[in-house]
Amino acid sequence: MPRPALRETVDCDVCIVGGGFTGLWTAFFLKEAEPALDIRVVEAKYSGYGASGRADGFVTPTVGKDIQALVEKFGTRRALEATQAVGRSILEIGRFTRRNKVDAEYEANDYLMVATDPAQVRRLEHDRALAERIGGVAPGILSRAESQAVVGSPAVQASMRVGGALVNPFKLTRGLARVLRDQGVTIYDNTPCLDVERSVRSTVVTPGGRVTADKVVLATNVHMDSFPAFRNKVVPIWTYAMVSEPLTDAQLARVPWAGREGLVEAKSLLTCARFTHDNRIMFAGGPAPYYFGRDRRQRNMNREQVYAEIHREFLRFFPMWRDVEFTYAYGGTADVVRDYAPHFGTIGNGIYYGYGYCGNGIAMTHLGGKVLRDLVLGKDSDYTRLLVVDNEDRKPPAAYPPEPLLYIGSRVVTRLMDWKDSRA
């Protein structure tokens, strides 16, 4: 159930704006490191309402969306440090759920990056070479027959196994919020942040009250552009998914998929599929549109043509499941930045931030919570030296242009991605 909204003026050590994964993990790691801290979280709706709770549930060792660009800018050693750190978060999330009895349906099943045409096969080969370059373990590329023995889709021509896990993201956010309350962290639901008044001690202004704090963490995902320092730094890209009724034993028997791995197509605007804990099929992908004027209204979930395209993609992968009924459909926004990589740092006056996951945030937000913990506590650590932290060597992302150039540019970029994917 949602927690009560803020209805008074309060004073605390740390105020976190945003009750998604970034804000909740930051609160968790801060409270774990300094139990005496008075930490308050203000959330516009409730934990799990936004992008964190609507994620597709793939817990992947992903740093943004363009690791090659990070390798070219920061070098192989620093890129390896970041990928290893986020890889450890995959295991630690599993341990967190077990230790705190959070029923988040965590399954350490890995996922399969699959190719459905020659261009995507070349992309797998490129990704494997990049993994070797940065010093990681380079998985082998499976043949068509080997791949279809893992996931029995006739569309798959080759694949590569990648370490990872699957989780119910909504249950994870709700469980994490419960653990925080048990730790003594105060969470105010239905408490949107209207403004942050900057001074020696900043004040978070909400409709029903104010929170004055020594430190403030801004963790609002696609809503970061509500704050002047981040105006035009984030674009809300919509993603969509469909979920079926539980498959019958007869339906399950038609497709070899014994390991229950996640499936991700090797292209920029990816298609992905997975089993839920109760053997439903979640299938996502197809278009990832930007709507004019940064439109984040919930009415954008009602896009019948988008779901029709997703269903066509589903049948391309699994024609033998033509009788599977999809009874749930939903959409949400991902925060995309110009350099396709996460950013953490401070804008001064004790105000810190974390955003820019580009749709790959479940493991990265866990790592980001550690980064923000150490930034807030003023620690020089392995986490604050990661390449995702903004400093003199790494600047915040460039701003996007205003409308209508932003809308036109988004259409051009989508077409460019499709063209690049076809020529990989």
Short mmCIF file of C-alpha atoms in Angstrom, two decimals:
data_model
loop_
_atom_site.label_atom_id
_atom_site.label_comp_id
_atom_site.label_asym_id
_atom_site.label_seq_id
_atom_site.Cartn_x
_atom_site.Cartn_y
_atom_site.Cartn_z
CA MET A 1 0.00 0.00 0.00
CA PRO A 2 1.23 3.56 -0.69
CA ARG A 3 2.70 5.39 2.29
CA PRO A 4 1.21 8.66 3.57
CA ALA A 5 2.13 11.86 1.74
CA LEU A 6 4.23 14.58 3.36
CA ARG A 7 2.03 17.02 5.24
CA GLU A 8 4.52 19.00 7.34
CA THR A 9 7.91 20.71 7.35
CA VAL A 10 10.73 18.36 8.33
CA ASP A 11 14.50 18.44 8.70
CA CYS A 12 16.83 15.52 7.95
CA ASP A 13 20.33 14.50 6.93
CA VAL A 14 19.55 13.26 3.40
CA CYS A 15 16.48 13.80 1.23
CA ILE A 16 16.15 11.62 -1.87
CA VAL A 17 13.84 12.77 -4.65
CA GLY A 18 12.48 9.73 -6.48
CA GLY A 19 11.40 6.34 -5.15
CA GLY A 20 12.62 4.20 -8.05
CA PHE A 21 15.64 1.92 -8.06
CA THR A 22 18.23 4.74 -8.02
CA GLY A 23 16.74 6.48 -5.02
CA LEU A 24 15.92 3.32 -3.09
CA TRP A 25 19.32 1.68 -3.56
CA THR A 26 21.01 4.94 -2.58
CA ALA A 27 18.96 5.09 0.61
CA PHE A 28 19.70 1.42 1.33
CA PHE A 29 23.46 1.75 0.98
CA LEU A 30 23.55 5.03 2.91
CA LYS A 31 21.58 3.55 5.81
CA GLU A 32 23.74 0.43 5.75
CA ALA A 33 26.92 2.53 5.91
CA GLU A 34 25.64 5.11 8.45
CA PRO A 35 22.64 3.72 10.40
CA ALA A 36 22.21 6.97 12.35
CA LEU A 37 21.40 9.00 9.22
CA ASP A 38 17.89 10.43 9.03
CA ILE A 39 16.93 9.70 5.40
CA ARG A 40 13.66 10.80 3.78
CA VAL A 41 12.46 9.76 0.30
CA VAL A 42 9.82 11.76 -1.57
CA GLU A 43 8.06 9.96 -4.43
CA ALA A 44 5.48 11.48 -6.80
CA LYS A 45 3.38 8.28 -6.94
CA TYR A 46 4.69 5.17 -5.17
CA SER A 47 7.76 2.95 -5.43
CA GLY A 48 7.48 0.79 -8.53
CA TYR A 49 5.02 3.05 -10.36
CA GLY A 50 7.50 4.41 -12.89
CA ALA A 51 10.26 2.99 -15.06
CA SER A 52 11.73 0.83 -12.28
CA GLY A 53 8.55 -1.16 -11.79
CA ARG A 54 7.77 -1.37 -15.51
CA ALA A 55 11.16 -2.64 -16.65
CA ASP A 56 11.34 -5.88 -18.62
CA GLY A 57 13.18 -7.60 -15.77
CA PHE A 58 16.55 -8.27 -17.44
CA VAL A 59 19.39 -7.84 -14.93
CA THR A 60 22.35 -7.37 -17.26
CA PRO A 61 26.02 -6.32 -16.93
CA THR A 62 25.34 -3.26 -19.06
CA VAL A 63 26.85 0.21 -18.69
CA GLY A 64 24.55 2.37 -20.78
CA LYS A 65 24.02 1.47 -24.41
CA ASP A 66 27.40 2.06 -26.10
CA ILE A 67 30.28 0.38 -24.28
CA GLN A 68 32.52 0.79 -27.35
CA ALA A 69 32.31 4.58 -27.05
CA LEU A 70 33.32 4.31 -23.38
CA VAL A 71 36.28 2.08 -24.31
CA GLU A 72 37.43 4.60 -26.93
CA LYS A 73 37.11 7.53 -24.52
CA PHE A 74 38.36 6.02 -21.26
CA GLY A 75 40.41 3.00 -22.30
CA THR A 76 40.01 -0.71 -21.79
CA ARG A 77 41.04 -0.80 -18.12
CA ARG A 78 38.42 1.68 -16.94
CA ALA A 79 35.73 0.14 -19.14
CA LEU A 80 36.54 -3.27 -17.63
CA GLU A 81 36.32 -1.83 -14.10
CA ALA A 82 32.82 -0.50 -14.81
CA THR A 83 31.53 -3.68 -16.46
CA GLN A 84 32.93 -5.87 -13.69
CA ALA A 85 31.37 -3.64 -11.03
CA VAL A 86 27.92 -3.78 -12.62
CA GLY A 87 28.36 -7.52 -13.13
CA ARG A 88 28.86 -7.94 -9.39
CA SER A 89 25.60 -6.10 -8.83
CA ILE A 90 23.75 -8.90 -10.62
CA LEU A 91 24.87 -11.39 -7.96
CA GLU A 92 24.37 -8.95 -5.10
CA ILE A 93 20.76 -8.25 -6.08
CA GLY A 94 20.10 -11.98 -5.81
CA ARG A 95 21.75 -12.11 -2.40
CA PHE A 96 19.71 -9.09 -1.28
CA THR A 97 16.44 -10.79 -2.19
CA ARG A 98 17.36 -13.98 -0.36
CA ARG A 99 18.75 -12.27 2.74
CA ASN A 100 15.77 -9.95 3.11
CA LYS A 101 13.11 -12.45 2.01
CA VAL A 102 12.04 -10.28 -0.94
CA ASP A 103 9.94 -12.43 -3.28
CA ALA A 104 11.16 -10.75 -6.48
CA GLU A 105 11.19 -13.96 -8.55
CA TYR A 106 14.95 -13.68 -9.07
CA GLU A 107 16.32 -16.31 -11.47
CA ALA A 108 20.04 -16.45 -12.33
CA ASN A 109 19.42 -17.83 -15.81
CA ASP A 110 21.72 -15.68 -17.98
CA TYR A 111 20.35 -14.37 -21.25
CA LEU A 112 20.90 -15.19 -24.89
CA MET A 113 21.84 -12.45 -27.35
CA VAL A 114 20.45 -13.78 -30.63
CA ALA A 115 20.95 -12.96 -34.29
CA THR A 116 18.16 -13.38 -36.83
CA ASP A 117 20.01 -12.22 -39.96
CA PRO A 118 23.62 -11.99 -41.24
CA ALA A 119 24.03 -8.38 -40.07
CA GLN A 120 23.14 -9.37 -36.52
CA VAL A 121 25.57 -12.30 -36.68
CA ARG A 122 28.29 -9.76 -37.51
CA ARG A 123 27.18 -7.69 -34.52
CA LEU A 124 27.58 -10.72 -32.25
CA GLU A 125 31.10 -11.19 -33.62
CA HIS A 126 31.81 -7.51 -33.00
CA ASP A 127 30.51 -7.70 -29.41
CA ARG A 128 32.58 -10.80 -28.76
CA ALA A 129 35.71 -9.07 -30.07
CA LEU A 130 34.96 -6.05 -27.88
CA ALA A 131 34.64 -8.31 -24.82
CA GLU A 132 38.06 -9.78 -25.61
CA ARG A 133 39.50 -6.31 -26.09
CA ILE A 134 38.49 -5.06 -22.66
CA GLY A 135 39.82 -8.19 -21.02
CA GLY A 136 36.60 -9.89 -20.12
CA VAL A 137 35.65 -13.48 -20.72
CA ALA A 138 34.55 -13.71 -24.35
CA PRO A 139 31.71 -16.21 -24.76
CA GLY A 140 31.58 -18.37 -27.85
CA ILE A 141 29.08 -17.81 -30.63
CA LEU A 142 26.62 -20.67 -30.93
CA SER A 143 25.55 -22.00 -34.31
CA ARG A 144 21.96 -22.03 -35.52
CA ALA A 145 21.42 -25.60 -34.32
CA GLU A 146 23.13 -24.98 -30.98
CA SER A 147 21.14 -21.78 -30.45
CA GLN A 148 17.80 -23.38 -31.25
CA ALA A 149 18.60 -26.17 -28.84
CA VAL A 150 18.72 -23.50 -26.11
CA VAL A 151 15.70 -21.48 -27.29
CA GLY A 152 13.70 -23.22 -29.97
CA SER A 153 12.87 -20.26 -32.20
CA PRO A 154 13.14 -20.82 -35.95
CA ALA A 155 14.08 -17.15 -36.36
CA VAL A 156 17.39 -17.55 -34.50
CA GLN A 157 20.47 -18.05 -36.69
CA ALA A 158 23.19 -17.66 -34.05
CA SER A 159 23.54 -16.57 -30.44
CA MET A 160 25.88 -15.70 -27.61
CA ARG A 161 25.28 -16.44 -23.93
CA VAL A 162 25.73 -13.47 -21.60
CA GLY A 163 25.74 -13.54 -17.81
CA GLY A 164 22.68 -12.10 -16.18
CA ALA A 165 19.47 -12.76 -14.31
CA LEU A 166 15.73 -12.23 -14.50
CA VAL A 167 13.61 -10.52 -11.87
CA ASN A 168 10.12 -9.17 -11.30
CA PRO A 169 11.04 -5.46 -11.16
CA PHE A 170 7.82 -4.29 -9.52
CA LYS A 171 8.16 -6.82 -6.71
CA LEU A 172 11.82 -5.85 -6.29
CA THR A 173 10.98 -2.16 -5.88
CA ARG A 174 8.18 -2.90 -3.43
CA GLY A 175 10.39 -5.28 -1.47
CA LEU A 176 13.24 -2.78 -1.39
CA ALA A 177 10.88 -0.08 -0.11
CA ARG A 178 9.73 -2.44 2.65
CA VAL A 179 13.33 -3.17 3.68
CA LEU A 180 14.04 0.57 3.82
CA ARG A 181 11.07 1.20 6.09
CA ASP A 182 12.32 -1.59 8.37
CA GLN A 183 15.72 0.16 8.44
CA GLY A 184 14.05 3.39 9.58
CA VAL A 185 14.01 5.28 6.27
CA THR A 186 10.89 7.45 5.83
CA ILE A 187 9.19 7.22 2.43
CA TYR A 188 6.53 9.77 1.46
CA ASP A 189 4.35 8.55 -1.42
CA ASN A 190 2.09 10.84 -3.49
CA THR A 191 4.59 13.61 -2.77
CA PRO A 192 5.92 15.16 -5.99
CA CYS A 193 8.87 17.52 -5.81
CA LEU A 194 7.89 20.97 -7.04
CA ASP A 195 11.22 22.69 -6.53
CA VAL A 196 14.59 22.43 -4.82
CA GLU A 197 15.59 25.67 -3.13
CA ARG A 198 19.38 25.78 -3.12
CA SER A 199 21.22 27.24 -0.16
CA VAL A 200 23.75 26.10 2.45
CA ARG A 201 21.14 23.46 3.27
CA SER A 202 18.77 22.80 0.38
CA THR A 203 15.00 22.46 0.74
CA VAL A 204 12.79 20.12 -1.27
CA VAL A 205 9.41 21.77 -1.80
CA THR A 206 6.31 19.56 -2.20
CA PRO A 207 2.56 20.33 -2.35
CA GLY A 208 2.01 19.41 1.30
CA GLY A 209 5.27 20.27 3.01
CA ARG A 210 9.01 20.94 2.83
CA VAL A 211 12.12 18.87 3.56
CA THR A 212 15.31 20.68 4.48
CA ALA A 213 18.39 18.48 4.33
CA ASP A 214 22.17 18.58 4.46
CA LYS A 215 22.31 16.53 1.26
CA VAL A 216 19.77 16.04 -1.55
CA VAL A 217 19.85 13.28 -4.17
CA LEU A 218 17.94 13.79 -7.42
CA ALA A 219 16.90 10.39 -8.80
CA THR A 220 13.88 11.02 -11.00
CA ASN A 221 14.84 9.24 -14.26
CA VAL A 222 13.01 10.83 -17.23
CA HIS A 223 11.80 13.63 -14.97
CA MET A 224 15.32 14.97 -14.38
CA ASP A 225 14.54 17.68 -16.93
CA SER A 226 12.20 19.21 -14.32
CA PHE A 227 15.31 20.63 -12.65
CA PRO A 228 17.08 23.59 -14.33
CA ALA A 229 20.52 21.96 -14.27
CA PHE A 230 19.21 19.05 -16.36
CA ARG A 231 16.90 20.88 -18.73
CA ASN A 232 17.11 19.26 -22.19
CA LYS A 233 19.61 16.64 -20.98
CA VAL A 234 17.13 13.73 -21.01
CA VAL A 235 14.66 12.48 -23.61
CA PRO A 236 11.77 10.16 -22.64
CA ILE A 237 11.69 7.25 -25.09
CA TRP A 238 8.65 4.98 -24.86
CA THR A 239 9.00 1.21 -24.70
CA TYR A 240 6.20 -1.35 -24.75
CA ALA A 241 5.62 -4.95 -23.72
CA MET A 242 2.95 -7.63 -23.72
CA VAL A 243 2.41 -10.44 -21.22
CA SER A 244 0.50 -13.64 -21.92
CA GLU A 245 -1.67 -15.90 -19.86
CA PRO A 246 0.30 -18.76 -18.21
CA LEU A 247 1.26 -21.29 -20.89
CA THR A 248 -0.19 -24.77 -20.67
CA ASP A 249 2.07 -27.81 -20.49
CA ALA A 250 1.20 -28.58 -24.11
CA GLN A 251 2.20 -25.07 -25.21
CA LEU A 252 5.44 -25.19 -23.22
CA ALA A 253 6.36 -28.51 -24.84
CA ARG A 254 6.35 -26.97 -28.33
CA VAL A 255 9.43 -24.79 -27.75
CA PRO A 256 12.70 -26.08 -26.26
CA TRP A 257 13.63 -23.52 -23.59
CA ALA A 258 14.69 -25.61 -20.63
CA GLY A 259 17.10 -23.05 -19.15
CA ARG A 260 14.53 -20.23 -19.13
CA GLU A 261 17.16 -17.78 -20.35
CA GLY A 262 16.14 -14.31 -21.36
CA LEU A 263 16.24 -13.69 -25.10
CA VAL A 264 17.47 -10.42 -26.60
CA GLU A 265 17.82 -9.66 -30.30
CA ALA A 266 21.16 -8.15 -31.36
CA LYS A 267 20.01 -4.79 -32.67
CA SER A 268 19.79 -1.21 -31.42
CA LEU A 269 16.02 -1.10 -30.89
CA LEU A 270 15.97 -4.53 -29.37
CA THR A 271 13.33 -7.21 -29.15
CA CYS A 272 13.33 -9.31 -26.00
CA ALA A 273 11.41 -12.21 -24.52
CA ARG A 274 11.39 -14.14 -21.27
CA PHE A 275 9.34 -16.41 -19.05
CA THR A 276 7.84 -14.95 -15.91
CA HIS A 277 7.91 -16.95 -12.69
CA ASP A 278 4.49 -18.48 -13.44
CA ASN A 279 5.33 -19.36 -17.08
CA ARG A 280 3.76 -16.40 -18.80
CA ILE A 281 5.63 -15.02 -21.81
CA MET A 282 6.74 -11.39 -21.65
CA PHE A 283 7.55 -10.10 -25.14
CA ALA A 284 8.77 -6.56 -25.77
CA GLY A 285 10.32 -4.64 -28.61
CA GLY A 286 9.36 -3.12 -31.89
CA PRO A 287 9.17 0.68 -31.97
CA ALA A 288 10.70 2.87 -29.28
CA PRO A 289 9.08 6.19 -30.15
CA TYR A 290 9.63 9.69 -28.88
CA TYR A 291 6.40 11.70 -28.79
CA PHE A 292 6.45 15.40 -29.59
CA GLY A 293 6.91 17.77 -26.68
CA ARG A 294 8.45 15.14 -24.36
CA ASP A 295 4.99 13.63 -23.98
CA ARG A 296 5.04 11.31 -20.95
CA ARG A 297 1.29 11.09 -20.43
CA GLN A 298 -0.10 7.68 -19.54
CA ARG A 299 -2.46 7.78 -22.51
CA ASN A 300 0.55 6.79 -24.62
CA MET A 301 0.19 3.27 -23.25
CA ASN A 302 -2.94 2.92 -25.41
CA ARG A 303 -1.21 2.51 -28.77
CA GLU A 304 -2.90 -0.38 -30.53
CA GLN A 305 -0.63 -0.21 -33.59
CA VAL A 306 2.44 -0.62 -31.36
CA TYR A 307 1.07 -3.75 -29.71
CA ALA A 308 0.06 -5.14 -33.12
CA GLU A 309 3.66 -4.75 -34.27
CA ILE A 310 4.96 -6.42 -31.12
CA HIS A 311 2.63 -9.35 -31.73
CA ARG A 312 3.89 -9.68 -35.31
CA GLU A 313 7.44 -9.81 -33.95
CA PHE A 314 6.38 -12.45 -31.44
CA LEU A 315 5.01 -14.66 -34.22
CA ARG A 316 8.21 -14.17 -36.21
CA PHE A 317 10.12 -15.71 -33.32
CA PHE A 318 7.50 -18.21 -32.17
CA PRO A 319 5.02 -19.15 -34.91
CA MET A 320 4.25 -22.35 -33.00
CA TRP A 321 2.71 -20.22 -30.24
CA ARG A 322 0.07 -18.62 -32.44
CA ASP A 323 -2.62 -19.71 -29.96
CA VAL A 324 -0.95 -18.00 -26.99
CA GLU A 325 -3.22 -15.26 -25.65
CA PHE A 326 -1.77 -11.94 -24.51
CA THR A 327 -3.98 -10.39 -21.89
CA TYR A 328 -1.71 -7.65 -20.50
CA ALA A 329 0.01 -4.81 -22.31
CA TYR A 330 1.83 -1.80 -20.93
CA GLY A 331 4.33 0.90 -21.75
CA GLY A 332 6.70 3.26 -20.01
CA THR A 333 9.54 5.69 -20.60
CA ALA A 334 13.29 5.21 -20.51
CA ASP A 335 15.69 8.10 -19.86
CA VAL A 336 17.98 8.49 -22.88
CA VAL A 337 20.93 10.89 -22.90
CA ARG A 338 23.15 12.05 -25.77
CA ASP A 339 26.11 9.77 -25.00
CA TYR A 340 23.95 6.73 -24.13
CA ALA A 341 25.64 6.20 -20.74
CA PRO A 342 24.72 6.77 -17.08
CA HIS A 343 25.83 9.91 -15.23
CA PHE A 344 26.41 10.45 -11.52
CA GLY A 345 27.78 13.52 -9.78
CA THR A 346 27.02 16.76 -7.96
CA ILE A 347 25.85 20.24 -8.97
CA GLY A 348 27.07 21.76 -5.71
CA ASN A 349 25.23 22.91 -2.59
CA GLY A 350 25.10 19.30 -1.40
CA ILE A 351 22.93 18.21 -4.35
CA TYR A 352 23.75 14.93 -6.13
CA TYR A 353 22.27 13.12 -9.12
CA GLY A 354 22.10 9.83 -11.00
CA TYR A 355 20.37 9.18 -14.32
CA GLY A 356 20.87 8.14 -17.98
CA TYR A 357 20.41 4.35 -17.92
CA CYS A 358 18.94 4.20 -21.46
CA GLY A 359 16.73 1.24 -20.61
CA ASN A 360 19.46 -0.82 -18.94
CA GLY A 361 19.08 0.17 -15.32
CA ILE A 362 18.25 -2.74 -13.03
CA ALA A 363 21.85 -3.74 -12.25
CA MET A 364 23.30 -0.30 -13.00
CA THR A 365 21.02 1.44 -10.48
CA HIS A 366 22.26 -0.98 -7.80
CA LEU A 367 25.83 0.03 -8.61
CA GLY A 368 24.71 3.65 -8.85
CA GLY A 369 23.39 3.46 -5.31
CA LYS A 370 26.92 2.69 -4.11
CA VAL A 371 28.35 5.50 -6.23
CA LEU A 372 25.88 8.00 -4.79
CA ARG A 373 26.42 6.70 -1.25
CA ASP A 374 30.12 7.46 -1.47
CA LEU A 375 29.58 10.81 -3.19
CA VAL A 376 27.11 11.88 -0.48
CA LEU A 377 29.44 10.70 2.29
CA GLY A 378 32.40 12.47 0.66
CA LYS A 379 34.43 9.31 0.17
CA ASP A 380 37.11 8.85 -2.47
CA SER A 381 36.50 5.23 -3.41
CA ASP A 382 36.65 2.75 -6.26
CA TYR A 383 33.01 3.64 -6.92
CA THR A 384 33.52 7.41 -7.15
CA ARG A 385 36.42 6.83 -9.54
CA LEU A 386 34.32 4.81 -12.01
CA LEU A 387 33.90 6.27 -15.50
CA VAL A 388 30.18 6.90 -14.90
CA VAL A 389 31.00 9.75 -12.49
CA ASP A 390 31.09 13.28 -13.91
CA ASN A 391 34.28 15.19 -13.09
CA GLU A 392 37.02 17.16 -14.81
CA ASP A 393 37.68 14.19 -17.13
CA ARG A 394 34.06 13.39 -17.91
CA LYS A 395 31.45 16.04 -18.51
CA PRO A 396 27.64 15.77 -18.21
CA PRO A 397 25.88 14.85 -21.46
CA ALA A 398 25.27 17.51 -24.08
CA ALA A 399 21.83 19.08 -24.24
CA TYR A 400 19.23 18.04 -26.79
CA PRO A 401 17.89 20.70 -29.19
CA PRO A 402 14.47 22.30 -28.63
CA GLU A 403 11.30 21.31 -30.49
CA PRO A 404 10.62 20.79 -33.34
CA LEU A 405 14.27 19.89 -33.98
CA LEU A 406 14.18 17.30 -31.18
CA TYR A 407 11.22 15.46 -32.69
CA ILE A 408 12.70 15.56 -36.20
CA GLY A 409 16.08 14.45 -34.89
CA SER A 410 14.56 11.52 -33.02
CA ARG A 411 12.99 10.25 -36.23
CA VAL A 412 16.28 10.60 -38.08
CA VAL A 413 18.22 8.78 -35.35
CA THR A 414 15.73 5.89 -35.37
CA ARG A 415 16.15 5.47 -39.12
CA LEU A 416 19.93 5.74 -38.78
CA MET A 417 19.94 2.99 -36.15
CA ASP A 418 17.91 0.73 -38.42
CA TRP A 419 20.32 1.45 -41.30
CA LYS A 420 23.38 0.73 -39.14
CA ASP A 421 21.84 -2.49 -37.86
CA SER A 422 21.27 -3.66 -41.44
CA ARG A 423 24.92 -3.02 -42.30
CA ALA A 424 26.60 -4.23 -39.09
#
